[in-house]
PDB file of C-alpha atoms in Angstrom:
ATOM      1  CA  MET A   1      -3.616  12.767 -60.881  1.00 74.00           C
ATOM      2  CA  ILE A   2       0.053  11.059 -59.941  1.00 77.00           C
ATOM      3  CA  TYR A   3       1.871  13.217 -57.005  1.00 80.00           C
ATOM      4  CA  ILE A   4       5.768  11.794 -57.679  1.00 80.00           C
ATOM      5  CA  SER A   5       8.708  11.875 -54.819  1.00 80.00           C
ATOM      6  CA  TYR A   6      11.807  12.813 -55.012  1.00 80.00           C
ATOM      7  CA  LEU A   7      14.486   9.598 -54.870  1.00 85.00           C
ATOM      8  CA  TYR A   8      15.661   9.374 -51.516  1.00 86.00           C
ATOM      9  CA  ASP A   9      18.142   7.574 -49.852  1.00 86.00           C
ATOM     10  CA  ASN A  10      17.045   5.491 -47.013  1.00 88.00           C
ATOM     11  CA  LEU A  11      13.728   5.803 -44.889  1.00 90.00           C
ATOM     12  CA  ALA A  12      13.852   7.321 -41.339  1.00 88.00           C
ATOM     13  CA  SER A  13      11.131   6.231 -39.510  1.00 89.00           C
ATOM     14  CA  ILE A  14       7.154   6.065 -39.884  1.00 90.00           C
ATOM     15  CA  LYS A  15       5.396   7.858 -36.909  1.00 86.00           C
ATOM     16  CA  PRO A  16       1.689   7.039 -36.309  1.00 81.00           C
ATOM     17  CA  ALA A  17       0.008  10.028 -34.787  1.00 77.00           C
ATOM     18  CA  GLY A  18      -3.338   9.724 -34.877  1.00 75.00           C
ATOM     19  CA  ASP A  19      -5.193  10.098 -37.947  1.00 75.00           C
ATOM     20  CA  TRP A  20      -2.162  10.873 -39.794  1.00 79.00           C
ATOM     21  CA  LEU A  21       0.879   8.569 -40.467  1.00 83.00           C
ATOM     22  CA  LYS A  22       3.883  10.572 -41.013  1.00 87.00           C
ATOM     23  CA  ILE A  23       7.171   9.110 -43.459  1.00 88.00           C
ATOM     24  CA  TYR A  24      10.061  10.371 -42.897  1.00 88.00           C
ATOM     25  CA  PHE A  25      13.039   9.773 -45.242  1.00 87.00           C
ATOM     26  CA  LYS A  26      16.123  10.279 -45.435  1.00 83.00           C
ATOM     27  CA  ASP A  27      18.223  12.314 -47.637  1.00 74.00           C
ATOM     28  CA  SER A  28      21.677  13.200 -47.309  1.00 70.00           C
ATOM     29  CA  LYS A  29      21.865  15.831 -49.824  1.00 72.00           C
ATOM     30  CA  ARG A  30      18.663  17.760 -49.046  1.00 67.00           C
ATOM     31  CA  GLY A  31      18.186  17.262 -45.451  1.00 70.00           C
ATOM     32  CA  LYS A  32      15.280  15.580 -43.753  1.00 74.00           C
ATOM     33  CA  LYS A  33      12.088  14.889 -46.416  1.00 79.00           C
ATOM     34  CA  TYR A  34       8.327  13.651 -44.840  1.00 79.00           C
ATOM     35  CA  PHE A  35       5.217  12.681 -46.316  1.00 79.00           C
ATOM     36  CA  ILE A  36       1.936  13.334 -44.679  1.00 78.00           C
ATOM     37  CA  LEU A  37      -0.776  10.469 -45.127  1.00 77.00           C
ATOM     38  CA  PHE A  38      -4.208  10.612 -43.310  1.00 70.00           C
ATOM     39  CA  ASN A  39      -7.482   8.626 -43.939  1.00 64.00           C
ATOM     40  CA  ARG A  40     -10.344   9.670 -42.017  1.00 55.00           C
ATOM     41  CA  SER A  41     -11.358  12.505 -44.099  1.00 57.00           C
ATOM     42  CA  SER A  42     -14.422  12.499 -46.243  1.00 48.00           C
ATOM     43  CA  SER A  43     -13.631  14.949 -49.385  1.00 52.00           C
ATOM     44  CA  ASN A  44     -10.240  12.504 -51.243  1.00 58.00           C
ATOM     45  CA  GLY A  45     -10.759   9.439 -52.733  1.00 69.00           C
ATOM     46  CA  SER A  46     -10.135   6.173 -50.860  1.00 78.00           C
ATOM     47  CA  PHE A  47      -7.554   3.948 -50.799  1.00 81.00           C
ATOM     48  CA  ILE A  48      -7.026   1.316 -53.020  1.00 85.00           C
ATOM     49  CA  SER A  49      -3.614  -0.553 -52.905  1.00 88.00           C
ATOM     50  CA  CYS A  50      -0.096   0.285 -52.272  1.00 91.00           C
ATOM     51  CA  ARG A  51       2.286  -1.701 -55.298  1.00 93.00           C
ATOM     52  CA  PHE A  52       6.012  -2.048 -56.087  1.00 93.00           C
ATOM     53  CA  LEU A  53       6.530  -0.152 -59.519  1.00 90.00           C
ATOM     54  CA  LYS A  54       9.075  -1.581 -61.517  1.00 82.00           C
ATOM     55  CA  THR A  55      11.821   0.665 -62.279  1.00 80.00           C
ATOM     56  CA  GLY A  56      15.346   0.250 -64.204  1.00 80.00           C
ATOM     57  CA  CYS A  57      17.937   1.537 -61.140  1.00 79.00           C
ATOM     58  CA  ASN A  58      16.022   2.510 -58.267  1.00 86.00           C
ATOM     59  CA  TYR A  59      13.159   1.157 -56.200  1.00 91.00           C
ATOM     60  CA  GLY A  60       9.329   2.484 -56.358  1.00 92.00           C
ATOM     61  CA  LEU A  61       6.225   2.287 -54.668  1.00 91.00           C
ATOM     62  CA  ASP A  62       3.063   2.842 -55.820  1.00 91.00           C
ATOM     63  CA  ILE A  63       0.126   4.035 -53.417  1.00 88.00           C
ATOM     64  CA  LYS A  64      -3.333   4.384 -55.443  1.00 87.00           C
ATOM     65  CA  PHE A  65      -6.239   6.027 -53.997  1.00 83.00           C
ATOM     66  CA  SER A  66      -9.369   6.817 -56.328  1.00 81.00           C
ATOM     67  CA  ASP A  67      -7.936  10.348 -56.816  1.00 82.00           C
ATOM     68  CA  GLY A  68      -5.012   9.445 -57.330  1.00 83.00           C
ATOM     69  CA  ASN A  69      -1.861   8.368 -56.986  1.00 87.00           C
ATOM     70  CA  LEU A  70       1.543   8.872 -54.735  1.00 86.00           C
ATOM     71  CA  ASN A  71       4.545   7.937 -56.282  1.00 89.00           C
ATOM     72  CA  ILE A  72       7.682   7.284 -54.079  1.00 89.00           C
ATOM     73  CA  PHE A  73      11.252   6.510 -54.980  1.00 89.00           C
ATOM     74  CA  CYS A  74      13.706   4.454 -53.207  1.00 89.00           C
ATOM     75  CA  ARG A  75      17.509   3.581 -53.294  1.00 88.00           C
ATOM     76  CA  ASN A  76      16.729   0.926 -50.862  1.00 89.00           C
ATOM     77  CA  ARG A  77      14.208  -1.487 -51.680  1.00 90.00           C
ATOM     78  CA  LYS A  78      13.817  -2.378 -47.869  1.00 93.00           C
ATOM     79  CA  SER A  79      13.250   0.745 -46.910  1.00 91.00           C
ATOM     80  CA  LEU A  80       9.754   0.540 -49.321  1.00 92.00           C
ATOM     81  CA  GLU A  81       9.136  -3.244 -48.514  1.00 94.00           C
ATOM     82  CA  PHE A  82       8.615  -1.631 -44.730  1.00 93.00           C
ATOM     83  CA  LEU A  83       6.657   1.388 -45.500  1.00 92.00           C
ATOM     84  CA  LYS A  84       4.475  -0.190 -47.964  1.00 92.00           C
ATOM     85  CA  PHE A  85       3.750  -2.860 -45.116  1.00 92.00           C
ATOM     86  CA  LYS A  86       2.946   0.159 -42.324  1.00 90.00           C
ATOM     87  CA  VAL A  87       0.946   2.085 -45.281  1.00 87.00           C
ATOM     88  CA  GLU A  88      -1.637  -1.125 -45.809  1.00 87.00           C
ATOM     89  CA  HIS A  89      -1.717  -1.622 -41.979  1.00 86.00           C
ATOM     90  CA  PHE A  90      -2.487   2.152 -41.014  1.00 83.00           C
ATOM     91  CA  PHE A  91      -5.312   2.191 -44.321  1.00 80.00           C
ATOM     92  CA  LYS A  92      -7.042  -1.283 -43.654  1.00 75.00           C
ATOM     93  CA  ALA A  93      -6.360  -1.649 -39.658  1.00 70.00           C
ATOM     94  CA  SER A  94     -10.129  -2.795 -38.491  1.00 37.00           C
ATOM     95  CA  VAL A  95     -11.807  -1.824 -35.375  1.00 30.00           C
ATOM     96  CA  PHE A  96      -9.589  -0.004 -32.595  1.00 42.00           C
ATOM     97  CA  TYR A  97     -10.981   0.897 -29.072  1.00 26.00           C
ATOM     98  CA  SER A  98     -10.082   3.987 -26.978  1.00 30.00           C
ATOM     99  CA  LYS A  99     -10.681   3.440 -23.624  1.00 34.00           C
ATOM    100  CA  LYS A 100      -9.884   7.381 -22.989  1.00 38.00           C
ATOM    101  CA  ASN A 101     -12.994   8.439 -24.913  1.00 40.00           C
ATOM    102  CA  ASN A 102     -15.050   5.272 -24.463  1.00 42.00           C
ATOM    103  CA  PHE A 103     -15.926   4.879 -28.409  1.00 40.00           C
ATOM    104  CA  TYR A 104     -14.676   2.706 -31.395  1.00 39.00           C
ATOM    105  CA  VAL A 105     -13.773   3.969 -34.423  1.00 40.00           C
ATOM    106  CA  SER A 106     -13.556   1.636 -37.889  1.00 40.00           C
ATOM    107  CA  ASN A 107     -11.392   1.836 -40.480  1.00 40.00           C
ATOM    108  CA  ILE A 108     -12.276  -0.516 -43.145  1.00 37.00           C
ATOM    109  CA  LYS A 109     -12.156  -0.311 -46.884  1.00 41.00           C
ATOM    110  CA  SER A 110     -14.935   0.499 -47.800  1.00 41.00           C
ATOM    111  CA  LYS A 111     -16.792   2.886 -51.026  1.00 43.00           C
ATOM    112  CA  ASN A 112     -17.664   5.895 -48.414  1.00 45.00           C
ATOM    113  CA  LYS A 113     -14.417   6.025 -46.620  1.00 48.00           C
ATOM    114  CA  ARG A 114     -12.018   8.433 -48.161  1.00 52.00           C
ATOM    115  CA  SER A 115      -8.066   8.948 -47.767  1.00 51.00           C
ATOM    116  CA  LYS A 116      -6.399  12.522 -48.406  1.00 53.00           C
ATOM    117  CA  VAL A 117      -2.637  12.474 -49.402  1.00 52.00           C
ATOM    118  CA  PHE A 118      -0.830  15.357 -48.204  1.00 52.00           C
ATOM    119  CA  VAL A 119       2.841  15.819 -49.671  1.00 51.00           C
ATOM    120  CA  LYS A 120       4.987  18.028 -47.852  1.00 50.00           C
ATOM    121  CA  ARG A 121       8.800  18.587 -47.367  1.00 49.00           C
ATOM    122  CA  GLU A 122      10.481  19.993 -45.115  1.00 50.00           C
ATOM    123  CA  VAL A 123      13.435  22.961 -45.807  1.00 47.00           C
ATOM    124  CA  SER A 124      16.866  22.945 -44.712  1.00 50.00           C
ATOM    125  CA  SER A 125      19.497  25.360 -44.508  1.00 51.00           C
ATOM    126  CA  ASN A 126      21.601  22.865 -47.647  1.00 52.00           C
ATOM    127  CA  ASN A 127      19.159  24.343 -49.978  1.00 46.00           C
ATOM    128  CA  LYS A 128      19.607  27.269 -52.299  1.00 45.00           C
ATOM    129  CA  PHE A 129      17.008  28.490 -54.709  1.00 38.00           C
TER     130      PHE A 129
END
């Protein structure tokens, strides 16, 4: 299954929040939109790769999971280059230590590790149905 995004103007921010990676895009016509990528679930496909798509006039990024792809399109190539770097770092981070809880959490790419993709839109007052 392939999830295709709208065409965005620029990347606004990327905020890691524990197991979540929130990706905010700024779109001047439709308000702020965001994606949420989640990587520590055993019920969905595992992260495989992140690569650029060849498009005619805009830029695309293909985030590939074992159970589907997420294609994100943006007018700004630098936004997608930064997003690619952050997504790969988030999903392939080796090991981190939590001093607060005194435990190790591993996020190494393997056959047993699963990933989940959530696509969410914020509705602004500018949207009309």
